[in-house]
Every structure is written in structure tokens, then in C-alpha cells.
Tab-separated table of C-alpha atoms in Angstrom:
chain	number	residue	atom	x	y	z
A	202	UNK	CA	0.000	0.000	0.000
A	203	UNK	CA	1.411	3.402	-0.912
A	204	UNK	CA	0.464	7.066	-1.191
A	205	UNK	CA	2.162	10.108	-2.673
A	206	UNK	CA	1.643	13.825	-3.225
A	207	UNK	CA	3.315	16.525	-5.319
A	208	UNK	CA	3.029	20.287	-5.593
A	209	UNK	CA	4.703	22.545	-8.137
A	210	UNK	CA	4.740	26.295	-8.699
A	211	UNK	CA	6.340	27.118	-12.030
A	212	UNK	CA	6.002	29.190	-15.208
A	213	UNK	CA	5.608	28.702	-18.954
A	214	UNK	CA	7.868	30.900	-21.047
A	215	UNK	CA	6.435	33.232	-23.692
A	216	UNK	CA	5.817	31.164	-26.814
A	217	UNK	CA	6.284	27.828	-25.025
A	218	UNK	CA	2.635	26.718	-24.733
A	219	UNK	CA	2.220	23.881	-27.203
A	220	UNK	CA	-1.362	24.568	-28.319
A	221	UNK	CA	-1.511	28.396	-28.258
A	222	UNK	CA	2.022	29.847	-27.975
A	223	UNK	CA	0.777	33.448	-27.472
A	224	UNK	CA	3.953	35.276	-28.451
A	225	UNK	CA	2.310	38.634	-27.596
A	226	UNK	CA	2.342	37.986	-23.832
A	227	UNK	CA	4.266	40.534	-21.782
A	228	UNK	CA	5.567	37.960	-19.285
A	229	UNK	CA	5.653	34.198	-18.677
A	230	UNK	CA	2.491	32.481	-17.425
A	231	UNK	CA	2.744	31.190	-13.863
A	232	UNK	CA	0.825	28.149	-12.708
A	233	UNK	CA	0.182	25.793	-9.790
A	234	UNK	CA	0.121	22.018	-10.193
A	235	UNK	CA	-0.950	19.470	-7.588
A	236	UNK	CA	-1.148	15.680	-7.606
A	237	UNK	CA	-2.268	13.249	-4.894
A	238	UNK	CA	-2.444	9.503	-5.340
A	239	UNK	CA	-2.675	6.150	-3.623
A	240	UNK	CA	-2.467	2.526	-4.640
A	241	UNK	CA	-2.038	-1.074	-3.675
A	242	UNK	CA	-0.072	-3.957	-5.218
A	243	UNK	CA	-0.326	-7.690	-4.527
A	244	UNK	CA	1.795	-10.573	-5.768
A	245	UNK	CA	1.548	-14.345	-5.339
A	246	UNK	CA	3.563	-17.214	-6.758
A	247	UNK	CA	1.495	-17.121	-9.974
A	248	UNK	CA	-0.468	-13.861	-10.064
A	249	UNK	CA	0.092	-10.155	-9.586
A	250	UNK	CA	-2.266	-7.227	-9.360
A	251	UNK	CA	-2.199	-3.469	-8.915
A	252	UNK	CA	-4.737	-0.669	-8.448
A	253	UNK	CA	-3.811	3.024	-8.522
A	254	UNK	CA	-5.858	6.230	-8.278
A	255	UNK	CA	-4.724	9.854	-8.563
A	256	UNK	CA	-6.197	13.356	-8.749
A	257	UNK	CA	-4.389	16.162	-10.598
A	258	UNK	CA	-5.131	19.886	-10.517
A	259	UNK	CA	-3.887	22.640	-12.855
A	260	UNK	CA	-4.309	26.345	-12.078
A	261	UNK	CA	-2.941	28.923	-14.571
A	262	UNK	CA	-2.797	32.690	-14.154
A	263	UNK	CA	-3.712	35.254	-16.816
A	264	UNK	CA	-1.073	37.636	-18.184
A	265	UNK	CA	-1.061	40.923	-20.067
A	266	UNK	CA	-0.489	41.309	-23.816
A	267	UNK	CA	1.560	43.847	-25.722
A	268	UNK	CA	-1.625	45.415	-27.127
A	269	UNK	CA	-2.875	46.165	-23.603
A	270	UNK	CA	-5.460	43.368	-23.408
A	271	UNK	CA	-5.339	40.318	-21.133
A	272	UNK	CA	-4.474	36.844	-22.337
A	273	UNK	CA	-6.819	34.248	-20.838
A	274	UNK	CA	-4.883	31.240	-19.598
A	275	UNK	CA	-7.024	30.255	-16.641
A	276	UNK	CA	-9.400	28.536	-19.089
A	277	UNK	CA	-6.790	25.749	-18.800
A	278	UNK	CA	-7.665	25.234	-15.117
A	279	UNK	CA	-8.961	21.708	-14.593
A	280	UNK	CA	-9.107	18.564	-12.473
A	281	UNK	CA	-8.074	15.185	-13.851
A	282	UNK	CA	-8.957	11.959	-12.066
A	283	UNK	CA	-7.253	8.731	-13.172
A	284	UNK	CA	-7.780	5.127	-12.063
A	285	UNK	CA	-5.536	2.316	-13.349
A	286	UNK	CA	-5.788	-1.407	-12.691
A	287	UNK	CA	-3.579	-4.329	-13.744
A	288	UNK	CA	-3.830	-8.121	-13.526
A	289	UNK	CA	-0.866	-10.273	-14.521
A	290	UNK	CA	-0.045	-13.974	-14.832
A	291	UNK	CA	3.527	-15.208	-14.377
A	292	UNK	CA	4.770	-17.343	-17.240
A	293	UNK	CA	8.217	-17.493	-15.621
A	294	UNK	CA	9.538	-16.601	-12.188
A	295	UNK	CA	10.434	-13.027	-13.203
A	296	UNK	CA	8.240	-12.601	-16.293
A	297	UNK	CA	4.489	-12.003	-16.454
A	298	UNK	CA	1.918	-11.124	-19.099
A	299	UNK	CA	-0.687	-8.581	-18.055
A	300	UNK	CA	-3.953	-6.882	-18.917
A	301	UNK	CA	-4.219	-3.245	-17.878
A	302	UNK	CA	-7.136	-0.849	-17.974
A	303	UNK	CA	-7.323	2.854	-17.142
A	304	UNK	CA	-10.089	5.425	-16.992
A	305	UNK	CA	-9.971	9.200	-16.623
A	306	UNK	CA	-12.279	12.151	-16.139
A	307	UNK	CA	-11.253	15.714	-17.041
A	308	UNK	CA	-13.333	18.608	-15.718
A	309	UNK	CA	-12.591	22.274	-16.423
A	310	UNK	CA	-13.256	25.140	-14.002
A	311	UNK	CA	-14.358	27.456	-16.829
A	312	UNK	CA	-15.819	27.185	-20.301
A	313	UNK	CA	-13.294	27.504	-23.100
A	314	UNK	CA	-11.813	31.028	-23.509
A	315	UNK	CA	-14.072	32.126	-20.661
A	316	UNK	CA	-16.710	33.230	-23.195
A	317	UNK	CA	-17.740	30.494	-25.643
A	318	UNK	CA	-20.652	28.498	-24.329
A	319	UNK	CA	-19.458	24.916	-24.478
A	320	UNK	CA	-17.346	22.872	-22.056
A	321	UNK	CA	-14.173	20.868	-22.679
A	322	UNK	CA	-15.008	18.201	-20.091
A	323	UNK	CA	-14.327	14.634	-21.216
A	324	UNK	CA	-13.898	11.026	-20.151
A	325	UNK	CA	-11.428	8.516	-21.537
A	326	UNK	CA	-10.237	4.929	-21.326
A	327	UNK	CA	-7.171	2.904	-22.237
A	328	UNK	CA	-6.681	-0.867	-22.518
A	329	UNK	CA	-3.259	-2.526	-22.830
A	330	UNK	CA	-1.886	-6.046	-23.030
A	331	UNK	CA	1.790	-6.486	-22.310
A	332	UNK	CA	4.676	-8.104	-20.528
A	333	UNK	CA	6.755	-7.172	-17.514
A	334	UNK	CA	10.112	-8.601	-16.557
A	335	UNK	CA	12.114	-8.163	-13.377
A	336	UNK	CA	11.941	-5.092	-11.144
A	337	UNK	CA	13.748	-1.770	-10.921
A	338	UNK	CA	16.373	-3.088	-8.515
A	339	UNK	CA	17.549	-5.760	-10.941
A	340	UNK	CA	20.031	-5.276	-13.829
A	341	UNK	CA	17.221	-5.433	-16.427
A	342	UNK	CA	13.621	-4.278	-15.994
A	343	UNK	CA	11.032	-4.215	-18.790
A	344	UNK	CA	7.402	-3.083	-18.702
A	345	UNK	CA	5.772	-2.829	-22.137
A	346	UNK	CA	2.240	-2.971	-23.534
A	347	UNK	CA	0.193	-2.144	-26.616
A	348	UNK	CA	-3.528	-1.521	-26.973
A	349	UNK	CA	-6.117	1.154	-27.614
A	350	UNK	CA	-7.105	4.501	-26.106
A	351	UNK	CA	-9.976	6.922	-26.593
A	352	UNK	CA	-11.314	10.205	-25.199
A	353	UNK	CA	-14.950	11.322	-25.506
A	354	UNK	CA	-15.741	15.055	-25.206
A	355	UNK	CA	-19.018	16.414	-23.858
A	356	UNK	CA	-19.287	19.040	-26.586
A	357	UNK	CA	-20.197	17.999	-30.130
A	358	UNK	CA	-18.002	20.891	-31.328
A	359	UNK	CA	-14.877	19.054	-30.189
A	360	UNK	CA	-13.777	15.859	-31.957
A	361	UNK	CA	-13.563	12.638	-29.985
A	362	UNK	CA	-10.215	10.840	-30.223
A	363	UNK	CA	-9.421	7.141	-30.538
A	364	UNK	CA	-6.268	5.409	-31.723
A	365	UNK	CA	-3.779	2.679	-30.856
A	366	UNK	CA	-1.764	3.005	-27.658
A	367	UNK	CA	1.655	1.902	-26.523
A	368	UNK	CA	3.638	2.229	-23.325
A	369	UNK	CA	7.104	0.788	-22.809
A	370	UNK	CA	9.741	1.379	-20.159
A	371	UNK	CA	13.108	-0.350	-20.099
A	372	UNK	CA	15.871	0.069	-17.544
A	373	UNK	CA	19.339	-1.458	-17.597
A	374	UNK	CA	21.873	-0.836	-14.891
A	375	UNK	CA	25.374	-1.925	-14.030
A	376	UNK	CA	25.948	-1.630	-10.289
A	377	UNK	CA	28.041	1.369	-9.246
A	378	UNK	CA	28.512	2.663	-12.815
A	379	UNK	CA	25.680	2.856	-15.419
A	380	UNK	CA	21.927	3.334	-15.390
A	381	UNK	CA	20.146	3.616	-18.754
A	382	UNK	CA	16.381	4.132	-19.132
A	383	UNK	CA	14.276	4.201	-22.276
A	384	UNK	CA	10.573	4.880	-22.830
A	385	UNK	CA	7.918	4.874	-25.536
A	386	UNK	CA	4.544	6.465	-24.768
A	387	UNK	CA	1.367	7.641	-26.423
A	388	UNK	CA	-1.103	9.955	-24.690
A	389	UNK	CA	-4.089	12.178	-25.414
A	390	UNK	CA	-3.116	15.622	-24.097
A	391	UNK	CA	-5.553	18.471	-23.508
A	392	UNK	CA	-5.498	21.581	-25.742
A	393	UNK	CA	-7.371	24.898	-25.692
A	394	UNK	CA	-6.862	25.746	-29.360
A	395	UNK	CA	-10.076	26.692	-31.176
A	396	UNK	CA	-12.006	23.692	-32.604
A	397	UNK	CA	-9.310	21.364	-31.213
A	398	UNK	CA	-10.035	18.904	-28.448
A	399	UNK	CA	-6.498	17.625	-27.826
A	400	UNK	CA	-3.373	16.299	-29.453
A	401	UNK	CA	-2.049	12.761	-29.719
A	402	UNK	CA	1.441	12.817	-28.250
A	403	UNK	CA	3.806	10.039	-29.377
A	404	UNK	CA	7.156	10.130	-27.606
A	405	UNK	CA	10.441	8.225	-27.479
A	406	UNK	CA	13.057	9.046	-24.859
A	407	UNK	CA	16.389	7.869	-23.519
A	408	UNK	CA	18.164	8.820	-20.275
A	409	UNK	CA	21.536	7.728	-18.911
A	410	UNK	CA	23.488	8.212	-15.689
A	411	UNK	CA	27.191	7.418	-15.343
A	412	UNK	CA	28.836	7.264	-11.922
A	413	UNK	CA	32.263	8.666	-12.722
A	414	UNK	CA	33.302	8.273	-9.087
A	415	UNK	CA	31.199	7.642	-5.964
A	416	UNK	CA	30.857	11.440	-5.649
A	417	UNK	CA	30.506	12.592	-9.286
A	418	UNK	CA	27.536	11.645	-11.477
A	419	UNK	CA	27.208	12.550	-15.152
A	420	UNK	CA	23.822	12.331	-16.827
A	421	UNK	CA	21.740	13.332	-19.793
A	422	UNK	CA	18.671	12.601	-21.844
A	423	UNK	CA	17.154	12.992	-25.284
A	424	UNK	CA	13.487	12.858	-26.370
A	425	UNK	CA	11.713	12.940	-29.714
A	426	UNK	CA	8.010	13.850	-29.719
A	427	UNK	CA	5.274	14.110	-32.349
A	428	UNK	CA	2.157	16.108	-31.417
A	429	UNK	CA	-0.772	15.415	-33.764
A	430	UNK	CA	-3.570	17.954	-33.164
A	431	UNK	CA	-7.146	16.653	-33.232
A	432	UNK	CA	-9.106	19.439	-34.941
A	433	UNK	CA	-12.689	19.435	-36.218
A	434	UNK	CA	-12.409	19.350	-40.059
A	435	UNK	CA	-15.650	21.342	-40.369
A	436	UNK	CA	-13.998	24.297	-38.629
A	437	UNK	CA	-11.753	24.986	-41.619
A	438	UNK	CA	-8.740	25.209	-39.320
A	439	UNK	CA	-5.632	23.781	-41.034
A	440	UNK	CA	-4.272	20.404	-39.981
A	441	UNK	CA	-1.323	20.780	-37.612
A	442	UNK	CA	1.481	18.479	-36.478
A	443	UNK	CA	4.548	19.388	-34.431
A	444	UNK	CA	7.863	17.632	-33.948
A	445	UNK	CA	9.783	18.393	-30.769
A	446	UNK	CA	13.353	17.448	-29.873
A	447	UNK	CA	14.569	18.181	-26.360
A	448	UNK	CA	17.586	17.101	-24.400
A	449	UNK	CA	19.780	17.889	-21.434
A	450	UNK	CA	23.138	17.131	-19.855
A	451	UNK	CA	23.991	17.538	-16.175
A	452	UNK	CA	26.590	16.861	-13.535
A	453	UNK	CA	25.928	16.210	-9.831
A	454	UNK	CA	28.289	16.093	-6.886
A	455	UNK	CA	27.304	14.040	-3.831
A	456	UNK	CA	28.080	16.101	-0.739
A	457	UNK	CA	26.979	13.139	1.393
A	458	UNK	CA	24.957	9.988	0.786
A	459	UNK	CA	21.812	12.122	1.081
A	460	UNK	CA	22.652	15.545	-0.364
A	461	UNK	CA	23.881	16.626	-3.796
A	462	UNK	CA	24.503	19.795	-5.842
A	463	UNK	CA	24.964	20.148	-9.578
A	464	UNK	CA	24.276	21.998	-12.825
A	465	UNK	CA	22.218	21.216	-15.935
A	466	UNK	CA	21.838	22.614	-19.460
A	467	UNK	CA	18.637	21.959	-21.470
A	468	UNK	CA	17.715	22.552	-25.118
A	469	UNK	CA	14.238	22.459	-26.743
A	470	UNK	CA	13.427	22.749	-30.465
A	471	UNK	CA	9.866	22.656	-31.851
A	472	UNK	CA	8.963	22.724	-35.547
A	473	UNK	CA	5.314	22.953	-36.561
A	474	UNK	CA	3.087	22.991	-39.633
A	475	UNK	CA	1.976	26.332	-38.162
A	476	UNK	CA	5.088	28.566	-38.383
A	477	UNK	CA	3.778	30.796	-35.575
A	478	UNK	CA	4.123	27.811	-33.216
A	479	UNK	CA	7.838	27.191	-33.852
A	480	UNK	CA	9.854	27.495	-30.654
A	481	UNK	CA	13.335	26.930	-29.276
A	482	UNK	CA	14.970	27.595	-25.947
A	483	UNK	CA	18.181	27.103	-23.975
A	484	UNK	CA	18.016	26.822	-20.196
A	485	UNK	CA	20.655	26.565	-17.488
A	486	UNK	CA	19.788	25.192	-14.065
A	487	UNK	CA	21.393	24.736	-10.667
A	488	UNK	CA	20.445	21.405	-9.080
A	489	UNK	CA	20.011	20.603	-5.399
A	490	UNK	CA	19.064	17.090	-4.316
A	491	UNK	CA	17.909	15.472	-1.099
A	492	UNK	CA	17.393	11.710	-0.934
A	493	UNK	CA	15.713	9.742	1.852
């Protein structure tokens, strides 16, 4: 049995929003994000099962525009509830096949743009069949599945979405030296663009850590993402697809077994069918870590 909670206060740079970049904003958009969850797992000699539930909350603040008007970003404010269940059967001691199902409900605080009279609320499901091998403490861990996902929107003005799904996570580690993690995911992500319900996000990523010495850790990652916007054809809005490449490199120094400091450099490049949505950024970060 486990439970967890997260809170984040952060900002989105001018032009960085994926759906509506809003390059005319006078300052970055700040937001609050919260997530609480709980779950239970059970394993026997032949079977395994898991049930997880979480509630997410997004709260964005409005910002001014160069023309003196206000840009409405709090129409993104919403709750998302997610429940995921899994049942697996062990075909070998460390390998199991599984069936996984997930359901979600997305409810917005306001109607879209704060003025148009239709909601963006929706419900969705996902079904996967897959295989899992080992656990995260072992040299090799694999958790991969394929299936189908769909999202149904309350408003007839927003297109429903359904397509194939995949989720794969692989981790390989060599004690005291290497840890390499790869992932493949597909998700339906919310959007506030006119006549667009969401975008299908297909992503591949790779991360690696190298323990140069017990005190020094080098790391980095690279991701490739395709965002396929789901727009109502009757709206006349052009079809849009983005490709995003982002990566980072960092170095950490372990002050003790529990505390670390470091630095990181990140790069993001986005190219879109809509040239006004192109975006790139370079970011430098100081890192502070506490581990318990």
C-alpha cells in the first residue's frame, strides 16, 4: 500500500505553450500544479495485481499582452482523475503477461476562452496487453504494452479521439557505474486551441546516468516527440502536427549519501506545420538534491 503527493509552482515561457504559444504575452504564465495519489499492489507465486488512483489539478494565471489586453490562460484550469488497474499472470519466475485498464475524467473550471458556451469536459479509457520482466532493482527491468485509447468530449463541437496506444519502459543498470532508461509512450493531451479537443502525443526518450566516481555523477537525456492535433475538419482550421526534440546534460556532486549539488543545461526545439508555433529555448539550471 502506498500514497504520494506533489506540488509545483512554475512558469511557462512566452511562446512555449504547445497549443496556443501566445507570443504577444508581456511575461511568462505562472501556474500551480498538484497531484495526490494512492495505490495497492499484490503478488503471489502465480499472479500479480495493482490498483492506482490519482487526482491532478492545474491552475494557470492570466497575463497581459503587448496590445494592452489580457491573455486568458485560466481557461486551462482543470481537475483530472485517473484510475488504473492491472492483472498479470507469471509465465516465468520473473516474467508475467498482463492486462491493464485505465479510466480518466477531465473537468474544467471554466468554459473555453471564458466566453464560448461549451465545455471541454471529457472522459477517456485505455486498454493494454503487455509483458513485464524483473523489477527496478535488478540489472534489467522491462514493462511494455500495446492496446487502444480513446477520449470522448461532452461538446459535439470538439472531436472525440481514438487510436492505438503503446507504453514501454526499459531500464538497464550496471551496479556502481551505469543506469540507462528508455521509454515509448502515447497519450491524449488536452489543448485549448479553437475547434481542437487535444493532441495525440507520441514520444520516445532515452536517459543515462554514469557514476564517474562515488561522488561525481554525469547524466543526460534525449526525447523525440510528435504532437498530432485533433481538430474538427468542419472548422476549416488547417491540420497541424509538431515535432519536438529536447535534451539535457547535467553533472551532480554528492556532498553526502543524502545531499547533492549540480548543474544542468537543457535545449528544446519545436517545428510545426503552423510557423507561428515554432519554438526553441536554452536553459541553465542549478540542481540541489535530497534523498531519503
